[in-house]
Amino acid sequence: MNKIINDFLAEIDNRNSHEPEFMQAVKEVSEDLIPYIVSQNIYHGKNILMRMVEPERVVMFRVNWIDDNGEIRVNRGYRVEMNSAIGPYKGGLRFHPSVNLSILKFLAFEQVFKNSLTTLPMGGGKGGADFDPKNKSDGEVMRFCQSFMTELFRHIGPNTDIPAGDIGVGGREIGYLFGQYKRLKNEFTGVLTGKGVSWGGSLIRPEATGYGTVYFAEDMLNHISDSIKGKTVTISGSGNVAQYAAEKCLHLGAKVLTMSDSSGYIYDKEGINEEKLKYIMDIKNVKRGRISEYVNKYPKAEFIKGKKPWDVKCDVALPSATQNEVNYTDAKTLIKNGCICVAEGANMPCDHDAIKQFKDNKILFAPGKASNAGGVAVSGLEMAQNSLRYSWTRDEVDEKLKEIMVKIHKKCLKYGQDKDYVDYGKGANISSFIKVADAMLAQGVV
Ligand code: NDP
Ligand code: 2IT
């Protein structure tokens, strides 16, 4: 079996050798899927995984814009349309200086499996640009978004490809992107999700990824007759996912000890309560400042510069910033300090060696494609509401989100439950694969 897996990965590596994040995501999925495929006559010999790792289409384009000093700036934009077997391409846009094809292909690949798990009819895609929204004026961000959409609009549409937010793309950017799409097409359609509620957005979409991650952690803990109530939680990141993960932890009676950004983390021994979280939201969303400002208002807390929060003793860890932010050493430290549950709010925040540590030590571990699927799931509900020309209440959407997370948990158990341990990664990979693979086989070699 190892030889089949290694031969497969060697062939993919040959074609994508300069794409380490993409190779990492493919490896993680292949180790679970290849043994399953080989054991199933309907999939074996159909080159199905090879078809899944090749994007259906990749668009790369120039984005020119003019900054506040009148200088002409050039960025690179992308959309990776990975797989449309079970629905139109769906997935976020990331604006961050690190964005490249490897990162977007890994995200698009993961998105295909994640979207399949949601139970909703969405294919997978991802896009973005190497544009850095930090320290840019609103006018600069708007001009960038307009220029980006001036090319992207011809490749997307409400039945073709529906982008949304991700790192560096929140409500403000979605607004500017939507405005430009509408102007170019002269059409008011649900072509993006994460829209404002007064112009086609869904209630709970901003909260959905963070809330969903905590619902999933709670489902995992309930499965071992435990709960998140009273637990200490460390969270990385202080953006959209981290903020609402923290909020839901507080709703469910857990104590949040840390949040972070790329400059370092804050550690508040007394716990980040609702009032303190509101202050963080104000720093990050309104003032667009840094997490270190927290200690100016709450001097009993510490700011630890340049470090990640995984040295802090906790029961539950929710990595919610970016890929590969939890490595082997971090995983060892978390386990040594008594952590029992890790649920990924971000995409691929735990590297291969960290995941192996969690599994070897039988720590509850949820891969992002399962635990952070709440965000795209509510995007799917936003699309449904747009098609109905109707909107559901906050409670209705929240209930549907909870139900979807429970269904994802059940799907993970179906293929991941071993005697005394659930391999959520394996459960998520196999369960999501089946739906996409069956659709691909039914649709022929296209
Ligand atoms: P935001 O842009 O709102 O926040 C990102 C946070 O992560 C910020 O605190 C940022 O700090 C930090 N961060 C970003 N890059 C790095 C880095 N290289 N090193 C350290 N910290 C970093 O993004 P989101 O909260 O939306 O996304 C966070 C993660 O969740 C991503 O992995 C994303 O793919 C994933 N995700 C997002 C979903 C969504 O609906 N938004 C859905 C599912 C997954 P700083 O401000 O210093 O850059
Ligand atoms: O990684 C993700 O699932 C997202 N960034 C959200 C995608 C979406 O279409 O809502």
PDB file of N, CA, C and O in Angstrom, residues 216-269:
ATOM      1  N   PHE A 216     -18.613  22.126  16.541  1.00  0.00           N
ATOM      2  CA  PHE A 216     -17.998  20.836  16.205  1.00  0.00           C
ATOM      3  C   PHE A 216     -17.159  20.314  17.377  1.00  0.00           C
ATOM      4  O   PHE A 216     -17.198  19.123  17.700  1.00  0.00           O
ATOM      5  N   ALA A 217     -16.400  21.221  18.026  1.00  0.00           N
ATOM      6  CA  ALA A 217     -15.608  20.805  19.198  1.00  0.00           C
ATOM      7  C   ALA A 217     -16.545  20.257  20.275  1.00  0.00           C
ATOM      8  O   ALA A 217     -16.257  19.231  20.908  1.00  0.00           O
ATOM      9  N   GLU A 218     -17.680  20.926  20.445  1.00  0.00           N
ATOM     10  CA  GLU A 218     -18.660  20.471  21.441  1.00  0.00           C
ATOM     11  C   GLU A 218     -19.222  19.085  21.050  1.00  0.00           C
ATOM     12  O   GLU A 218     -19.374  18.216  21.910  1.00  0.00           O
ATOM     13  N   ASP A 219     -19.486  18.883  19.754  1.00  0.00           N
ATOM     14  CA  ASP A 219     -19.971  17.569  19.303  1.00  0.00           C
ATOM     15  C   ASP A 219     -18.934  16.482  19.602  1.00  0.00           C
ATOM     16  O   ASP A 219     -19.281  15.375  20.023  1.00  0.00           O
ATOM     17  N   MET A 220     -17.652  16.787  19.364  1.00  0.00           N
ATOM     18  CA  MET A 220     -16.596  15.798  19.638  1.00  0.00           C
ATOM     19  C   MET A 220     -16.523  15.492  21.125  1.00  0.00           C
ATOM     20  O   MET A 220     -16.381  14.343  21.528  1.00  0.00           O
ATOM     21  N   LEU A 221     -16.610  16.547  21.942  1.00  0.00           N
ATOM     22  CA  LEU A 221     -16.525  16.346  23.395  1.00  0.00           C
ATOM     23  C   LEU A 221     -17.761  15.603  23.906  1.00  0.00           C
ATOM     24  O   LEU A 221     -17.656  14.689  24.730  1.00  0.00           O
ATOM     25  N   ASN A 222     -18.948  15.963  23.377  1.00  0.00           N
ATOM     26  CA  ASN A 222     -20.173  15.251  23.782  1.00  0.00           C
ATOM     27  C   ASN A 222     -20.063  13.764  23.455  1.00  0.00           C
ATOM     28  O   ASN A 222     -20.532  12.917  24.212  1.00  0.00           O
ATOM     29  N   HIS A 223     -19.418  13.459  22.339  1.00  0.00           N
ATOM     30  CA  HIS A 223     -19.282  12.054  21.920  1.00  0.00           C
ATOM     31  C   HIS A 223     -18.486  11.238  22.940  1.00  0.00           C
ATOM     32  O   HIS A 223     -18.654  10.020  23.036  1.00  0.00           O
ATOM     33  N   ILE A 224     -17.601  11.903  23.701  1.00  0.00           N
ATOM     34  CA  ILE A 224     -16.886  11.176  24.769  1.00  0.00           C
ATOM     35  C   ILE A 224     -17.462  11.570  26.147  1.00  0.00           C
ATOM     36  O   ILE A 224     -16.767  11.544  27.161  1.00  0.00           O
ATOM     37  N   SER A 225     -18.756  11.948  26.115  1.00  0.00           N
ATOM     38  CA  SER A 225     -19.496  12.294  27.338  1.00  0.00           C
ATOM     39  C   SER A 225     -18.852  13.439  28.122  1.00  0.00           C
ATOM     40  O   SER A 225     -18.801  13.419  29.358  1.00  0.00           O
ATOM     41  N   ASP A 226     -18.340  14.419  27.384  1.00  0.00           N
ATOM     42  CA  ASP A 226     -17.743  15.587  28.024  1.00  0.00           C
ATOM     43  C   ASP A 226     -18.365  16.818  27.364  1.00  0.00           C
ATOM     44  O   ASP A 226     -19.232  16.688  26.480  1.00  0.00           O
ATOM     45  N   SER A 227     -17.950  18.006  27.759  1.00  0.00           N
ATOM     46  CA  SER A 227     -18.445  19.207  27.082  1.00  0.00           C
ATOM     47  C   SER A 227     -17.427  20.327  27.250  1.00  0.00           C
ATOM     48  O   SER A 227     -16.488  20.224  28.051  1.00  0.00           O
ATOM     49  N   ILE A 228     -17.621  21.408  26.480  1.00  0.00           N
ATOM     50  CA  ILE A 228     -16.646  22.507  26.507  1.00  0.00           C
ATOM     51  C   ILE A 228     -16.869  23.418  27.726  1.00  0.00           C
ATOM     52  O   ILE A 228     -15.996  24.206  28.091  1.00  0.00           O
ATOM     53  N   LYS A 229     -18.021  23.268  28.366  1.00  0.00           N
ATOM     54  CA  LYS A 229     -18.351  24.099  29.540  1.00  0.00           C
ATOM     55  C   LYS A 229     -17.258  23.966  30.609  1.00  0.00           C
ATOM     56  O   LYS A 229     -16.858  22.848  30.958  1.00  0.00           O
ATOM     57  N   GLY A 230     -16.769  25.109  31.073  1.00  0.00           N
ATOM     58  CA  GLY A 230     -15.760  25.096  32.126  1.00  0.00           C
ATOM     59  C   GLY A 230     -14.339  24.837  31.642  1.00  0.00           C
ATOM     60  O   GLY A 230     -13.394  24.849  32.414  1.00  0.00           O
ATOM     61  N   LYS A 231     -14.175  24.584  30.329  1.00  0.00           N
ATOM     62  CA  LYS A 231     -12.840  24.278  29.800  1.00  0.00           C
ATOM     63  C   LYS A 231     -12.055  25.567  29.526  1.00  0.00           C
ATOM     64  O   LYS A 231     -12.641  26.610  29.228  1.00  0.00           O
ATOM     65  N   THR A 232     -10.720  25.466  29.591  1.00  0.00           N
ATOM     66  CA  THR A 232      -9.880  26.588  29.169  1.00  0.00           C
ATOM     67  C   THR A 232      -9.545  26.399  27.688  1.00  0.00           C
ATOM     68  O   THR A 232      -9.284  25.284  27.236  1.00  0.00           O
ATOM     69  N   VAL A 233      -9.579  27.506  26.951  1.00  0.00           N
ATOM     70  CA  VAL A 233      -9.403  27.434  25.493  1.00  0.00           C
ATOM     71  C   VAL A 233      -8.329  28.422  25.047  1.00  0.00           C
ATOM     72  O   VAL A 233      -8.345  29.585  25.468  1.00  0.00           O
ATOM     73  N   THR A 234      -7.397  27.958  24.207  1.00  0.00           N
ATOM     74  CA  THR A 234      -6.471  28.899  23.561  1.00  0.00           C
ATOM     75  C   THR A 234      -6.886  29.033  22.097  1.00  0.00           C
ATOM     76  O   THR A 234      -7.192  28.043  21.428  1.00  0.00           O
ATOM     77  N   ILE A 235      -6.906  30.267  21.628  1.00  0.00           N
ATOM     78  CA  ILE A 235      -7.295  30.552  20.238  1.00  0.00           C
ATOM     79  C   ILE A 235      -6.165  31.350  19.610  1.00  0.00           C
ATOM     80  O   ILE A 235      -5.598  32.243  20.248  1.00  0.00           O
ATOM     81  N   SER A 236      -5.808  31.019  18.360  1.00  0.00           N
ATOM     82  CA  SER A 236      -4.878  31.876  17.612  1.00  0.00           C
ATOM     83  C   SER A 236      -5.677  32.666  16.593  1.00  0.00           C
ATOM     84  O   SER A 236      -6.766  32.249  16.184  1.00  0.00           O
ATOM     85  N   GLY A 237      -5.109  33.806  16.176  1.00  0.00           N
ATOM     86  CA  GLY A 237      -5.822  34.688  15.261  1.00  0.00           C
ATOM     87  C   GLY A 237      -6.709  35.636  16.063  1.00  0.00           C
ATOM     88  O   GLY A 237      -7.003  35.394  17.252  1.00  0.00           O
ATOM     89  N   SER A 238      -7.102  36.723  15.402  1.00  0.00           N
ATOM     90  CA  SER A 238      -8.065  37.643  16.023  1.00  0.00           C
ATOM     91  C   SER A 238      -8.928  38.234  14.923  1.00  0.00           C
ATOM     92  O   SER A 238      -9.463  39.326  15.042  1.00  0.00           O
ATOM     93  N   GLY A 239      -9.039  37.486  13.824  1.00  0.00           N
ATOM     94  CA  GLY A 239      -9.864  37.919  12.694  1.00  0.00           C
ATOM     95  C   GLY A 239     -11.259  37.335  12.799  1.00  0.00           C
ATOM     96  O   GLY A 239     -11.728  36.975  13.890  1.00  0.00           O
ATOM     97  N   ASN A 240     -11.905  37.205  11.660  1.00  0.00           N
ATOM     98  CA  ASN A 240     -13.296  36.768  11.625  1.00  0.00           C
ATOM     99  C   ASN A 240     -13.514  35.440  12.350  1.00  0.00           C
ATOM    100  O   ASN A 240     -14.388  35.329  13.215  1.00  0.00           O
ATOM    101  N   VAL A 241     -12.729  34.442  12.017  1.00  0.00           N
ATOM    102  CA  VAL A 241     -12.955  33.106  12.584  1.00  0.00           C
ATOM    103  C   VAL A 241     -12.672  33.111  14.088  1.00  0.00           C
ATOM    104  O   VAL A 241     -13.472  32.629  14.895  1.00  0.00           O
ATOM    105  N   ALA A 242     -11.530  33.669  14.474  1.00  0.00           N
ATOM    106  CA  ALA A 242     -11.121  33.663  15.884  1.00  0.00           C
ATOM    107  C   ALA A 242     -12.122  34.427  16.755  1.00  0.00           C
ATOM    108  O   ALA A 242     -12.485  33.974  17.850  1.00  0.00           O
ATOM    109  N   GLN A 243     -12.586  35.567  16.281  1.00  0.00           N
ATOM    110  CA  GLN A 243     -13.498  36.393  17.088  1.00  0.00           C
ATOM    111  C   GLN A 243     -14.779  35.637  17.439  1.00  0.00           C
ATOM    112  O   GLN A 243     -15.240  35.638  18.574  1.00  0.00           O
ATOM    113  N   TYR A 244     -15.363  34.984  16.414  1.00  0.00           N
ATOM    114  CA  TYR A 244     -16.651  34.334  16.681  1.00  0.00           C
ATOM    115  C   TYR A 244     -16.482  32.963  17.320  1.00  0.00           C
ATOM    116  O   TYR A 244     -17.406  32.471  17.982  1.00  0.00           O
ATOM    117  N   ALA A 245     -15.290  32.363  17.167  1.00  0.00           N
ATOM    118  CA  ALA A 245     -15.004  31.140  17.928  1.00  0.00           C
ATOM    119  C   ALA A 245     -14.970  31.532  19.412  1.00  0.00           C
ATOM    120  O   ALA A 245     -15.562  30.860  20.268  1.00  0.00           O
ATOM    121  N   ALA A 246     -14.291  32.650  19.714  1.00  0.00           N
ATOM    122  CA  ALA A 246     -14.209  33.104  21.108  1.00  0.00           C
ATOM    123  C   ALA A 246     -15.614  33.399  21.641  1.00  0.00           C
ATOM    124  O   ALA A 246     -15.963  33.008  22.762  1.00  0.00           O
ATOM    125  N   GLU A 247     -16.434  34.079  20.829  1.00  0.00           N
ATOM    126  CA  GLU A 247     -17.780  34.438  21.292  1.00  0.00           C
ATOM    127  C   GLU A 247     -18.597  33.193  21.647  1.00  0.00           C
ATOM    128  O   GLU A 247     -19.260  33.137  22.682  1.00  0.00           O
ATOM    129  N   LYS A 248     -18.519  32.178  20.784  1.00  0.00           N
ATOM    130  CA  LYS A 248     -19.305  30.958  21.054  1.00  0.00           C
ATOM    131  C   LYS A 248     -18.753  30.192  22.254  1.00  0.00           C
ATOM    132  O   LYS A 248     -19.517  29.630  23.044  1.00  0.00           O
ATOM    133  N   CYS A 249     -17.430  30.216  22.457  1.00  0.00           N
ATOM    134  CA  CYS A 249     -16.853  29.591  23.664  1.00  0.00           C
ATOM    135  C   CYS A 249     -17.462  30.238  24.907  1.00  0.00           C
ATOM    136  O   CYS A 249     -17.825  29.541  25.862  1.00  0.00           O
ATOM    137  N   LEU A 250     -17.573  31.565  24.876  1.00  0.00           N
ATOM    138  CA  LEU A 250     -18.143  32.268  26.035  1.00  0.00           C
ATOM    139  C   LEU A 250     -19.609  31.882  26.227  1.00  0.00           C
ATOM    140  O   LEU A 250     -20.048  31.600  27.346  1.00  0.00           O
ATOM    141  N   HIS A 251     -20.375  31.830  25.114  1.00  0.00           N
ATOM    142  CA  HIS A 251     -21.799  31.423  25.216  1.00  0.00           C
ATOM    143  C   HIS A 251     -21.926  30.067  25.891  1.00  0.00           C
ATOM    144  O   HIS A 251     -22.866  29.805  26.614  1.00  0.00           O
ATOM    145  N   LEU A 252     -20.959  29.172  25.583  1.00  0.00           N
ATOM    146  CA  LEU A 252     -21.079  27.793  26.085  1.00  0.00           C
ATOM    147  C   LEU A 252     -20.350  27.592  27.418  1.00  0.00           C
ATOM    148  O   LEU A 252     -20.177  26.461  27.873  1.00  0.00           O
ATOM    149  N   GLY A 253     -19.878  28.690  28.018  1.00  0.00           N
ATOM    150  CA  GLY A 253     -19.321  28.595  29.378  1.00  0.00           C
ATOM    151  C   GLY A 253     -17.859  28.194  29.455  1.00  0.00           C
ATOM    152  O   GLY A 253     -17.404  27.721  30.504  1.00  0.00           O
ATOM    153  N   ALA A 254     -17.099  28.380  28.355  1.00  0.00           N
ATOM    154  CA  ALA A 254     -15.660  28.087  28.401  1.00  0.00           C
ATOM    155  C   ALA A 254     -14.886  29.372  28.700  1.00  0.00           C
ATOM    156  O   ALA A 254     -15.431  30.478  28.625  1.00  0.00           O
ATOM    157  N   LYS A 255     -13.614  29.222  29.060  1.00  0.00           N
ATOM    158  CA  LYS A 255     -12.777  30.385  29.398  1.00  0.00           C
ATOM    159  C   LYS A 255     -11.708  30.550  28.320  1.00  0.00           C
ATOM    160  O   LYS A 255     -10.885  29.648  28.120  1.00  0.00           O
ATOM    161  N   VAL A 256     -11.740  31.691  27.629  1.00  0.00           N
ATOM    162  CA  VAL A 256     -10.793  31.929  26.527  1.00  0.00           C
ATOM    163  C   VAL A 256      -9.568  32.662  27.071  1.00  0.00           C
ATOM    164  O   VAL A 256      -9.687  33.750  27.641  1.00  0.00           O
ATOM    165  N   LEU A 257      -8.393  32.064  26.885  1.00  0.00           N
ATOM    166  CA  LEU A 257      -7.170  32.623  27.477  1.00  0.00           C
ATOM    167  C   LEU A 257      -6.324  33.446  26.513  1.00  0.00           C
ATOM    168  O   LEU A 257      -5.593  34.332  26.947  1.00  0.00           O
ATOM    169  N   THR A 258      -6.377  33.122  25.227  1.00  0.00           N
ATOM    170  CA  THR A 258      -5.468  33.793  24.281  1.00  0.00           C
ATOM    171  C   THR A 258      -6.161  34.157  22.968  1.00  0.00           C
ATOM    172  O   THR A 258      -7.126  33.513  22.572  1.00  0.00           O
ATOM    173  N   MET A 259      -5.624  35.188  22.323  1.00  0.00           N
ATOM    174  CA  MET A 259      -5.903  35.468  20.899  1.00  0.00           C
ATOM    175  C   MET A 259      -4.598  36.046  20.343  1.00  0.00           C
ATOM    176  O   MET A 259      -3.711  36.420  21.114  1.00  0.00           O
ATOM    177  N   SER A 260      -4.482  36.111  19.013  1.00  0.00           N
ATOM    178  CA  SER A 260      -3.178  36.519  18.461  1.00  0.00           C
ATOM    179  C   SER A 260      -3.343  37.242  17.124  1.00  0.00           C
ATOM    180  O   SER A 260      -4.438  37.302  16.558  1.00  0.00           O
ATOM    181  N   ASP A 261      -2.236  37.783  16.638  1.00  0.00           N
ATOM    182  CA  ASP A 261      -2.147  38.142  15.220  1.00  0.00           C
ATOM    183  C   ASP A 261      -0.716  37.868  14.790  1.00  0.00           C
ATOM    184  O   ASP A 261       0.042  37.237  15.554  1.00  0.00           O
ATOM    185  N   SER A 262      -0.333  38.323  13.611  1.00  0.00           N
ATOM    186  CA  SER A 262       0.982  37.919  13.120  1.00  0.00           C
ATOM    187  C   SER A 262       2.119  38.578  13.913  1.00  0.00           C
ATOM    188  O   SER A 262       3.281  38.220  13.727  1.00  0.00           O
ATOM    189  N   SER A 263       1.799  39.494  14.850  1.00  0.00           N
ATOM    190  CA  SER A 263       2.864  40.102  15.666  1.00  0.00           C
ATOM    191  C   SER A 263       3.096  39.372  16.986  1.00  0.00           C
ATOM    192  O   SER A 263       4.115  39.591  17.632  1.00  0.00           O
ATOM    193  N   GLY A 264       2.142  38.564  17.442  1.00  0.00           N
ATOM    194  CA  GLY A 264       2.297  37.879  18.721  1.00  0.00           C
ATOM    195  C   GLY A 264       0.933  37.547  19.309  1.00  0.00           C
ATOM    196  O   GLY A 264      -0.077  37.645  18.622  1.00  0.00           O
ATOM    197  N   TYR A 265       0.941  37.150  20.605  1.00  0.00           N
ATOM    198  CA  TYR A 265      -0.358  36.798  21.197  1.00  0.00           C
ATOM    199  C   TYR A 265      -0.586  37.484  22.543  1.00  0.00           C
ATOM    200  O   TYR A 265       0.377  37.888  23.205  1.00  0.00           O
ATOM    201  N   ILE A 266      -1.846  37.626  22.914  1.00  0.00           N
ATOM    202  CA  ILE A 266      -2.174  38.133  24.249  1.00  0.00           C
ATOM    203  C   ILE A 266      -2.639  36.966  25.100  1.00  0.00           C
ATOM    204  O   ILE A 266      -3.337  36.071  24.627  1.00  0.00           O
ATOM    205  N   TYR A 267      -2.221  36.996  26.368  1.00  0.00           N
ATOM    206  CA  TYR A 267      -2.585  35.959  27.323  1.00  0.00           C
ATOM    207  C   TYR A 267      -3.268  36.655  28.493  1.00  0.00           C
ATOM    208  O   TYR A 267      -2.647  37.464  29.188  1.00  0.00           O
ATOM    209  N   ASP A 268      -4.543  36.380  28.665  1.00  0.00           N
ATOM    210  CA  ASP A 268      -5.313  36.972  29.750  1.00  0.00           C
ATOM    211  C   ASP A 268      -5.738  35.851  30.702  1.00  0.00           C
ATOM    212  O   ASP A 268      -6.696  35.120  30.424  1.00  0.00           O
ATOM    213  N   LYS A 269      -4.996  35.726  31.793  1.00  0.00           N
ATOM    214  CA  LYS A 269      -5.240  34.638  32.778  1.00  0.00           C
ATOM    215  C   LYS A 269      -6.671  34.653  33.294  1.00  0.00           C
ATOM    216  O   LYS A 269      -7.234  33.618  33.610  1.00  0.00           O
TER     217      LYS A 269
END
